[in-house]
Structures are given as C-alpha cells and as structure tokens.
Short mmCIF file of C-alpha atoms and ligand atoms in Angstrom, two decimals:
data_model
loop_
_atom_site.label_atom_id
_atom_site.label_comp_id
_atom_site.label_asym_id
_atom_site.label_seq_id
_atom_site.Cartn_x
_atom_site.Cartn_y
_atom_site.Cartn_z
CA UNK V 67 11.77 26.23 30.82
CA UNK V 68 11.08 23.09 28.57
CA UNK V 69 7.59 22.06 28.66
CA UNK V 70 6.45 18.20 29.17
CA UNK V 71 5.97 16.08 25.98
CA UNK V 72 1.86 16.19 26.26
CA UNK V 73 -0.86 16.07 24.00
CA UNK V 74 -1.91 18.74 25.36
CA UNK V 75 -5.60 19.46 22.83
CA UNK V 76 -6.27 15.21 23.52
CA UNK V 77 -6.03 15.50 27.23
CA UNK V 78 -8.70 14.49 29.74
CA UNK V 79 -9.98 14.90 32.65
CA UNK V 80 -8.06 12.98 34.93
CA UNK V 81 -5.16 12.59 37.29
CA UNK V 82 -1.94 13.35 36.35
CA UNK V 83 0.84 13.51 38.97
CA UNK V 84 3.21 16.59 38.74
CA UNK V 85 6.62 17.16 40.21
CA UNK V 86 5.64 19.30 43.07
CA UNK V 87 2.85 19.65 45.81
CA UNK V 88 2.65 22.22 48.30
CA UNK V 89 1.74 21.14 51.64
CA UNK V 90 1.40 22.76 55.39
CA UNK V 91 0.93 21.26 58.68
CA UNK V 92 -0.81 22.74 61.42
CA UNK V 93 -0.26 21.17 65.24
CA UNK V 94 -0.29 22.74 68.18
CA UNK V 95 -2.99 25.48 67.08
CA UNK V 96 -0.28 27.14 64.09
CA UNK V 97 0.29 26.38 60.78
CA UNK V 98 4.01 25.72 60.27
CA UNK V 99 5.81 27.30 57.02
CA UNK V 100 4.76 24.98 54.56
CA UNK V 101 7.17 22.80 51.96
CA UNK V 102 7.35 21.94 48.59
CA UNK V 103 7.38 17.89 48.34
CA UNK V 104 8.09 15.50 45.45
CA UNK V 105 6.11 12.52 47.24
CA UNK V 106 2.30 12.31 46.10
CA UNK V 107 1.51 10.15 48.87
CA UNK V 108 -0.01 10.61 51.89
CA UNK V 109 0.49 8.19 55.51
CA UNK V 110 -2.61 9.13 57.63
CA UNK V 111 -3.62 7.36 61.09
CA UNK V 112 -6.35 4.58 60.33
CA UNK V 113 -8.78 6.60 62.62
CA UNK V 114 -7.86 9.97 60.88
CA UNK V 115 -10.95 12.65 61.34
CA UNK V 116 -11.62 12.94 57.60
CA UNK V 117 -11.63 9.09 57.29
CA UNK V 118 -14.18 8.88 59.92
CA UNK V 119 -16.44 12.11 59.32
CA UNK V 120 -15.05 13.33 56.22
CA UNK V 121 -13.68 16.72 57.89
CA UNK V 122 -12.15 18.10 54.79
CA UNK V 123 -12.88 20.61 52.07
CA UNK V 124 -11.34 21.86 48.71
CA UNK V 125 -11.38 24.81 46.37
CA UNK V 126 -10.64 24.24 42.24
CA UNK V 127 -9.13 26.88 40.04
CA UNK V 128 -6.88 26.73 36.81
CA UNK V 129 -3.63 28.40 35.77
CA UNK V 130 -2.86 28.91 31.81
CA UNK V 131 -1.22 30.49 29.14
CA UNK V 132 -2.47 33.81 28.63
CA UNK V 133 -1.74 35.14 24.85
CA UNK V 134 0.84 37.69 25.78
CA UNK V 135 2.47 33.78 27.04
CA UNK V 136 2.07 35.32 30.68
CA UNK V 137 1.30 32.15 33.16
CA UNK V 138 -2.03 33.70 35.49
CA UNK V 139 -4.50 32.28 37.60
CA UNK V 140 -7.96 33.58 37.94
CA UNK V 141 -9.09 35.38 40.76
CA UNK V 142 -7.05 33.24 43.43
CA UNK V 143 -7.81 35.55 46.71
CA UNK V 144 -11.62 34.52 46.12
CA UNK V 145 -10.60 30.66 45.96
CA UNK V 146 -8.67 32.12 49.45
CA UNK V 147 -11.88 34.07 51.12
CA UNK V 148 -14.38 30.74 49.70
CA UNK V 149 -12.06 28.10 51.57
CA UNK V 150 -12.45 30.51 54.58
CA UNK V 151 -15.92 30.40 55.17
CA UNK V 152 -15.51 26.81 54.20
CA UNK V 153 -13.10 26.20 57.34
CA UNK V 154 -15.44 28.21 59.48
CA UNK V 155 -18.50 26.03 58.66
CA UNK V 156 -16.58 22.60 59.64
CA UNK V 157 -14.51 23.96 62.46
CA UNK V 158 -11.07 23.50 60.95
CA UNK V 159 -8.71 26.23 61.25
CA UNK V 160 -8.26 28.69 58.47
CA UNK V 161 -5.17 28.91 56.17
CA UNK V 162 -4.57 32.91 56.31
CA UNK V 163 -5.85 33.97 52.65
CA UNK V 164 -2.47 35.39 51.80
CA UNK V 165 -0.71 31.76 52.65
CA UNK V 166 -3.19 30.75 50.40
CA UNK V 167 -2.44 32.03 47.22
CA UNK V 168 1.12 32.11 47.79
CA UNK V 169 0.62 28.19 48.20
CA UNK V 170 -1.12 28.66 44.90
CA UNK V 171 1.52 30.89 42.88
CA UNK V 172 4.11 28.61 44.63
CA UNK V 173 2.39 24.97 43.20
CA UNK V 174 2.06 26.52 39.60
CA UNK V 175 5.70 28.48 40.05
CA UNK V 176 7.60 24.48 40.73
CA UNK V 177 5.04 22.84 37.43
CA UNK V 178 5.72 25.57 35.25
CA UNK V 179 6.59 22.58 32.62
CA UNK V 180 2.75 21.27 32.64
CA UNK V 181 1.44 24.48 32.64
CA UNK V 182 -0.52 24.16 28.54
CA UNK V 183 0.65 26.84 25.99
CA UNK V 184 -2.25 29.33 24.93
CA UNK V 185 -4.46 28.01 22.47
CA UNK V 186 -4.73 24.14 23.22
CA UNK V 187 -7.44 24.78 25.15
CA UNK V 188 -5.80 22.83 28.14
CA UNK V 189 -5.28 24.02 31.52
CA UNK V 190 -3.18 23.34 35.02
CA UNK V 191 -6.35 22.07 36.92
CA UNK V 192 -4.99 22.89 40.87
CA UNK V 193 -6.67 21.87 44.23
CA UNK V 194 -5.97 22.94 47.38
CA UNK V 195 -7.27 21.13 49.92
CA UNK V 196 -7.62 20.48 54.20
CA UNK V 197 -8.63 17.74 56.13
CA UNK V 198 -8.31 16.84 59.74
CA UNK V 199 -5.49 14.44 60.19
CA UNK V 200 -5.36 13.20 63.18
CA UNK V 201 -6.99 10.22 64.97
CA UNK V 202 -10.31 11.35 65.98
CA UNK V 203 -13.26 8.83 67.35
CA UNK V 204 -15.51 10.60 69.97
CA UNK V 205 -17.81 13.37 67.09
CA UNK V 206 -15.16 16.16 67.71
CA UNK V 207 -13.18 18.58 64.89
CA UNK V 208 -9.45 17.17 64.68
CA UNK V 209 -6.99 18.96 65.99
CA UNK V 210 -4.80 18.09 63.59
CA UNK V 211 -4.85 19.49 59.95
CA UNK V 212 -3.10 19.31 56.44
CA UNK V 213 -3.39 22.27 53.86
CA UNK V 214 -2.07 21.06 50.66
CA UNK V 215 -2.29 22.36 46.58
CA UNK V 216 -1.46 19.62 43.71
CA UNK V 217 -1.60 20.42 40.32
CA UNK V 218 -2.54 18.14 37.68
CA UNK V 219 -2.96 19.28 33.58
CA UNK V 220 -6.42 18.76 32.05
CA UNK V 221 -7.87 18.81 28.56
CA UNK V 222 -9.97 21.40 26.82
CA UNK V 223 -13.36 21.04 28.34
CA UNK V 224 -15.41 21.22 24.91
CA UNK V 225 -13.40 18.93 22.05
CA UNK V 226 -15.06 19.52 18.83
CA UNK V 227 -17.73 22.62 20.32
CA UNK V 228 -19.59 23.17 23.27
CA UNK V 229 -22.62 21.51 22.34
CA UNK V 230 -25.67 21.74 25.02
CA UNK V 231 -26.18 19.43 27.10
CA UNK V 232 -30.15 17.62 28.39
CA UNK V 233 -30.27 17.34 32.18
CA UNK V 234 -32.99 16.04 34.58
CA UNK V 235 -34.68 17.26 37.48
CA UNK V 236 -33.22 15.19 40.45
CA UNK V 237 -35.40 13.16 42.97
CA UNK V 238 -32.67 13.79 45.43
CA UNK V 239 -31.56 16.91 46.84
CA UNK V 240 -27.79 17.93 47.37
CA UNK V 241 -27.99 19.82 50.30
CA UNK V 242 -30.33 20.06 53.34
CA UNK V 243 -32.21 23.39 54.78
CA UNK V 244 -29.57 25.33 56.68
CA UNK V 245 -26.71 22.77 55.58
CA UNK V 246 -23.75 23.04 54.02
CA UNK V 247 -24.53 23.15 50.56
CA UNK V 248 -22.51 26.99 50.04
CA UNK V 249 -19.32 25.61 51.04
CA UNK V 250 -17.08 23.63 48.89
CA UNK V 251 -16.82 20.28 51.45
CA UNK V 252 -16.17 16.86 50.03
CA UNK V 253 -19.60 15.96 51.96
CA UNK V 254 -21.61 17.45 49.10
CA UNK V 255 -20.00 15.48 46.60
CA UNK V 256 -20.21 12.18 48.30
CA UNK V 257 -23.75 13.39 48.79
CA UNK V 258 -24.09 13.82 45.06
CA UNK V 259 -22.37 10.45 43.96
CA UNK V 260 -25.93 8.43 43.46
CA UNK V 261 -27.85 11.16 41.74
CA UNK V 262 -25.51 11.43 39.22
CA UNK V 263 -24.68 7.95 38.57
CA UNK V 264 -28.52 7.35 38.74
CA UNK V 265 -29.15 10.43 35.68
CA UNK V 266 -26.27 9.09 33.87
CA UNK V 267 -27.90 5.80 33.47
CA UNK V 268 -30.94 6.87 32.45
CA UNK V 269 -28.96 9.05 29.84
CA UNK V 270 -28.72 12.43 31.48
CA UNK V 271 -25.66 14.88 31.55
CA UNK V 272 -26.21 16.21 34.35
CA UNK V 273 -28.66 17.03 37.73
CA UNK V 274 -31.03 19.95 38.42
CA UNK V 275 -31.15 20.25 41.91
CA UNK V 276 -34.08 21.60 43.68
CA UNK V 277 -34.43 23.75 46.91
CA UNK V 278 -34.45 20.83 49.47
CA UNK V 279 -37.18 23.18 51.70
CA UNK V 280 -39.59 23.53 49.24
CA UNK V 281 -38.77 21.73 46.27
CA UNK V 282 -40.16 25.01 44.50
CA UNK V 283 -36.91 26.58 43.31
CA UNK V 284 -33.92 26.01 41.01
CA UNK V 285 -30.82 25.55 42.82
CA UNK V 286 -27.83 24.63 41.24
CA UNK V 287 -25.99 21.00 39.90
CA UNK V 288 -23.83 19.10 41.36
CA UNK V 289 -20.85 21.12 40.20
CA UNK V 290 -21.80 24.59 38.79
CA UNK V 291 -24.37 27.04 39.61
CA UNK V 292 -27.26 28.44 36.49
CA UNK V 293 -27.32 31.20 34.59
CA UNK V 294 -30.42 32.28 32.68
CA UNK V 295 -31.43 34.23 29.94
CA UNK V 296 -34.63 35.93 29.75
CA UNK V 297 -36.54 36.46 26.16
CA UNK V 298 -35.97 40.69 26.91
CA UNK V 299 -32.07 39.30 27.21
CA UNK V 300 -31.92 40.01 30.99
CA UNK V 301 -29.96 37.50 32.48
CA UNK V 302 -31.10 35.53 35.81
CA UNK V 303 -29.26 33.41 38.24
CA UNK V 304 -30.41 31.78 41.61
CA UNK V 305 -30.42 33.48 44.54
CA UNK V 306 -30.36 30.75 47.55
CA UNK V 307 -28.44 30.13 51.16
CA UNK V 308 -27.43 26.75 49.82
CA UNK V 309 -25.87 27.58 46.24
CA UNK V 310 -22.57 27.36 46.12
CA UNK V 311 -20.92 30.58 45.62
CA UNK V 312 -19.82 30.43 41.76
CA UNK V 313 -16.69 32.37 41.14
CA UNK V 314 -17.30 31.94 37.60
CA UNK V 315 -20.84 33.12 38.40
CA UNK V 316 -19.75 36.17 39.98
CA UNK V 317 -17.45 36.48 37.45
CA UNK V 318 -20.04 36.56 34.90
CA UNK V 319 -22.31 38.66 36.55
CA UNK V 320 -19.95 41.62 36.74
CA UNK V 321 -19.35 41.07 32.97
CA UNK V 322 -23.00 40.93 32.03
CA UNK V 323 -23.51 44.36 33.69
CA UNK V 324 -20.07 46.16 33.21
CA UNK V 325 -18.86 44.95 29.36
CA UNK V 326 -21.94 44.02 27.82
CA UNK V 327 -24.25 46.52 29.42
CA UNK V 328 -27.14 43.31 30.43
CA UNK V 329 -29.64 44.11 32.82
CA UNK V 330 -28.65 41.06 36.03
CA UNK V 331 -31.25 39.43 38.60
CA UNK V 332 -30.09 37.64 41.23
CA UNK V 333 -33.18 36.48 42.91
CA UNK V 334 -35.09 32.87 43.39
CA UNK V 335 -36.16 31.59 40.27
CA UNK V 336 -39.37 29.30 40.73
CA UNK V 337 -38.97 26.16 38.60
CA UNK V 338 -42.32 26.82 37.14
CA UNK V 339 -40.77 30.05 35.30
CA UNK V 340 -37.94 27.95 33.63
CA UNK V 341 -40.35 27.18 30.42
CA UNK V 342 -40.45 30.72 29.95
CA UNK V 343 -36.59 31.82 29.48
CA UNK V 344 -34.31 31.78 26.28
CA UNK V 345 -31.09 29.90 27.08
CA UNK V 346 -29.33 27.95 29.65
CA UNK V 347 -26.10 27.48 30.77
CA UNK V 348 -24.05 26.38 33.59
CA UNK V 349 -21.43 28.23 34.84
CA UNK V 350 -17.60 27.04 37.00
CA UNK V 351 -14.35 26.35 36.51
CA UNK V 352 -13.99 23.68 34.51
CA UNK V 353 -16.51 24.75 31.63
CA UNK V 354 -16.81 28.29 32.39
CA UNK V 355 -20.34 28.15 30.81
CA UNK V 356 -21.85 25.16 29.90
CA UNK V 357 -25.10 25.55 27.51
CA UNK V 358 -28.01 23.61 28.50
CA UNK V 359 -30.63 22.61 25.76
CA UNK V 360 -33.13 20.84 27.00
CA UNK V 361 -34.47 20.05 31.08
CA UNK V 362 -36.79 17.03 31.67
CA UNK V 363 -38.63 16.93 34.67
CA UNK V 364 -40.43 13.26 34.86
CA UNK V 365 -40.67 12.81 31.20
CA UNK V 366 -42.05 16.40 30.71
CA UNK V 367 -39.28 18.49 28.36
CA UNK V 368 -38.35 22.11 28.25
CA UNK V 369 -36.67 22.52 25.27
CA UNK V 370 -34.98 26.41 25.35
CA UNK V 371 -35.18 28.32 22.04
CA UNK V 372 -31.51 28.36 21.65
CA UNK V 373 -31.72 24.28 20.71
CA UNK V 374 -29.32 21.56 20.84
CA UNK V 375 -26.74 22.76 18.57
CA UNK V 376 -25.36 25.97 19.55
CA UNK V 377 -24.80 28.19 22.61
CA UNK V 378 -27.38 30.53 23.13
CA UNK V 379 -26.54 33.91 21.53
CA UNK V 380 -26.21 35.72 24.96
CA UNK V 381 -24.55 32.88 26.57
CA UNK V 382 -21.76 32.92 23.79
CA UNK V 383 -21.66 36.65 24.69
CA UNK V 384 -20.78 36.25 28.35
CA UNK V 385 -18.49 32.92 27.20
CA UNK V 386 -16.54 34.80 24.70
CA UNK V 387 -16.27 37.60 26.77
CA UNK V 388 -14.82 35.99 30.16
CA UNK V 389 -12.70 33.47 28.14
CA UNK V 390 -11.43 36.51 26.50
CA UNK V 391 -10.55 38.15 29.83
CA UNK V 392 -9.21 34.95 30.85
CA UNK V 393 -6.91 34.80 28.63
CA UNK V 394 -5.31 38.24 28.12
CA UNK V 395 -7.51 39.21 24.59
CA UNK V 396 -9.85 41.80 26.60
CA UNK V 397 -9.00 43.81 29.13
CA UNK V 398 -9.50 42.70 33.13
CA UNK V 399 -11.07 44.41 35.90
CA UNK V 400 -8.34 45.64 38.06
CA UNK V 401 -7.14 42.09 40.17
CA UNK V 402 -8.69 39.35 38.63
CA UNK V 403 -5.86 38.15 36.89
CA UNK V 404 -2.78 36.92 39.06
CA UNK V 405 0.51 36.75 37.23
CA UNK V 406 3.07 33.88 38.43
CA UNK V 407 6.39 34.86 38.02
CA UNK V 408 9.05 32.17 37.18
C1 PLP E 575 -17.05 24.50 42.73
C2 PLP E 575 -18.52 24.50 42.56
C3 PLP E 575 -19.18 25.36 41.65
C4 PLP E 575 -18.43 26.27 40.71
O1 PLP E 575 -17.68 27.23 41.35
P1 PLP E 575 -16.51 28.01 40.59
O2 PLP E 575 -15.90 28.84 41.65
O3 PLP E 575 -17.14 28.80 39.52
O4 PLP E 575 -15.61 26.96 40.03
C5 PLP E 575 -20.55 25.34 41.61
N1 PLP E 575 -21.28 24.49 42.39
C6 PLP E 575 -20.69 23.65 43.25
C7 PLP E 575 -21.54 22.75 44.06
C8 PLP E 575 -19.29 23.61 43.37
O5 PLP E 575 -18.73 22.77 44.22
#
C-alpha cells in the first residue's frame, strides 16, 4: 500500500478529507448493514432533529503505526460501551458495540494510505458519530438516525516538547447537576464554546471547570479529565457524576498501579487542596497527558513544583509509559491494542 504524499511531523489539527467514510442508517427501528461511501457530504431535512435540538453525540480515538509497523487502535470496544451510555442518555438507539468497532477497523482498513508511519508523531484522528436525522419539530427523539466514522490524519500533538500549559478557573460551568456532562454529546461542547474563547483572550490555554453544585470541586476541562500528583507521588484524579469518562484516564490509572507500582485515588478533590500537589496534567486522546504548570483562579496563581518547562517527573512516567504501550515498545494488557488487518 503506497502511503499519501504528507508532511506528516508539520501536520495540524484540522480537517482533512479521506477516501472513505463508513456510514449506517437506521429506519424503521433497525440499523441496516452499513456502506463504505466516497461522498463526504451529507443532505439532511432543514428541520432535521440534531439541527433543531442537537440530538447527536461522538466518540474520538486514533489509529497509528505501531513500531513492529502493525496499524492498531486503542482500546476501541470502550469508545463502543462510552457511545452506549451516550445513546441511552439522549434516547437514540444504540449501534451494537461489535458494529461499532468493526465500523472502526473497517474506516481505518479503506485509509490505510493516511494512516502516519511510526515515529512522526502523527496519527489517523477517527470519529464516529450519530445524530437524529429526520425532521423533528414537536421536543421528541428522532426516529431517524445516522451512525457514521470519518477519518482524518492529524499532527503530533507536542511540536518541539510538551511544554506545560497555564489555565484558569472558569466562571462558567460545563455541565449542570444531574446533566449530561459524562457523555460525549456535541451539547457539551457547544456549551463550552464561550468559556474557552473567553480564557483564550485573556491568554489562557485552557478551562478548569468546577463542580456546577457546589463550585467546591475540580472537575475536568473542556476536553480531558485531571490527573494529579501528590508530593508522597500518589497520584489523584476526580471522582464526579459529571466527568467525562477518560479512556486515557482509565488507561492511566491501570498503568499507575499495575507497571509503575503508584499508589491511585479516585475520589473528589476539593479545589482548596490543589496548592498542595506536585504536578498536573491533563489526560485524552489527543495529548494523552498534557502537563499543566501553573492554575490562576482570579488573579491568584498556583504554580506546581514541576514548573513551566518540563513534565512533571511522575507525569513523564505515566506518559512514557502509555505512549510506550501505545505504540508496541512495552508490553499491553491483554486487549487494549486492536490490530487492523489489511
Ligand atoms: C473526550 C473527552 C475526554 C477525553 O476522553 P478520552 O477517552 O481519554 O479521549 C475528556 N473530557 C471530555 C469532556 C471529553 O469530551
């Protein structure tokens, strides 16, 4: 298979139509079989239900060049149970987990040719997503839905070193008491738009996002949930009904405890203990762990030990480790790494 003529290290984030999309309709109360389709265009009724009350969700997840030049995804059946429970939450119909990643293997299988070579650093960024199709006008779940997967190749997430990033305590919160802030809906994101345009301005990275009850406790960003590291090197991470479920999280929770032997909390974390811990990172998809230097909250700074230059020693622990299982240098836990055959 010849590869596309990309820059592959001096890619960014952005759009790049592939050959191939998956897509499945489902009418009637089924899904049908689902095609492969060359058309990245989509002709949807002007009063469609995810036009009108944004009935749609997503997942995210990346396929890659391992270093025995194996082409995997990571941990696909959990992008498969997550869109679940986010179909149950907005009352669209669930695309059966297996469908799922087959969809998956399928979309990476027919863009094997933008799929980055190990080493660049790039990835196959892919996105399945649902929305209600159909017109819809009266508050009601469609019942009409398309399932669909595009891939599109993105850069290296750090060019030049992951340096740490300053973010602020947000004024606004991304998800309400009981909401739907642990599903992956578009909702949150639209919810999210202002708060991030409003840190960027003032010269932020990124959002800290309390708990919307209290306004007590770290939640998460807008994109990736925290991990924390403790001065005693135990590492911490939110515990909260409106986090997102992190596979990267999870991910690096089981590594914490099972490679590197670190003693794991999941638990609230008060934002009053934040001054208190080591290092910061974010962890998801795209960065896998981003480090976090410094957090203002209204002008006052926590600065974490681990500064503004480098990852946090622990943090570059977990990194290296998970990027290393990633990417076929350290062993996997049985079924976290799903092969594609070509
Ligand atoms: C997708 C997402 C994450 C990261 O999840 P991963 O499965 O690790 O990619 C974290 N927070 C929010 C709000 C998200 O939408």
């Amino acid at each position: 298979m010849e590869k596309k003529n990309i820059d592959w290290s001096n890619l960014g984030f952005g759009y790049i139509k592939t050959d191939k999309r998956y897509i499945s309709l489902y009418k009637d109360g089924k899904w049908d079989d689902g095609v492969m389709s060359e058309d990245d265009t989509i002709k949807l009724s002007e009063c469609a239900g995810v036009l009108q009350y944004a009935q749609t969700i997503f997942e995210g997840l990346k396929a890659y060049t391992t270093e025995q030049g194996k082409i995997v995804t990571f941990r696909p059946d959990l992008n498969a149970s997550r869109m679940k429970d986010s179909a149950a939450r907005l009352e669209m119909p669930v695309f059966p987990e297996d469908r799922f990643v087959d969809a998956v293997v399928k979309t990476v299988r027919e863009n094997a040719a933008y799929v980055p070579p190990y080493g660049s650093g790039a990835t196959l960024y892919l996105r399945p997503y649902m929305f209600g199709s159909n017109p819809v006008i009266g508050v009601k779940p469609a019942d009409e839905y398309q399932f669909r997967v595009f891939a599109t190749p993105v850069g290296p997430y750090f060019k030049g070193g992951a340096k740490p990033i300053t973010i602020k305590v947000s004024d606004f919160d991304r998800a309400a008491p009981n909401g739907t802030g642990n599903i992956k809906a578009g909702l949150n994101y639209a919810m999210s738009l202002h708060a991030i345009v409003t840190a960027h301005k003032e010269g932020f990275d990124e959002n800290m996002y309390l708990d919307p009850g209290t306004r007590t406790k770290v939640e998460e960003t807008g994109g990736a949930n925290f991990l924390f590291i403790t001065k005693d090197k135990k590492v911490v991470t939110p515990k909260s009904n409106s986090i997102l479920p992190s596979i990267t999280r999870r991910s690096l929770v089981h590594v914490a405890k099972e490679y590197l032997g670190l003693e794991v909390e999941e638990r609230e974390v008060l934002f009053d203990e934040v001054k208190d811990f080591a290092e910061c990172g974010l962890c998801g998809t795209a960065a896998v762990i981003s480090p976090v230097g410094k957090i203002v909250d209204h002008g006052k700074e926590i600065c974490f030990p681990s500064g503004m230059e480098d990852m946090g020693a622990v943090t570059k622990k977990l990194y290296d480790t998970l990027t290393g299982i990633q990417m076929g240098r350290i062993e996997a836990p049985e079924g976290w790494i799903k092969e594609i055959e070509l």
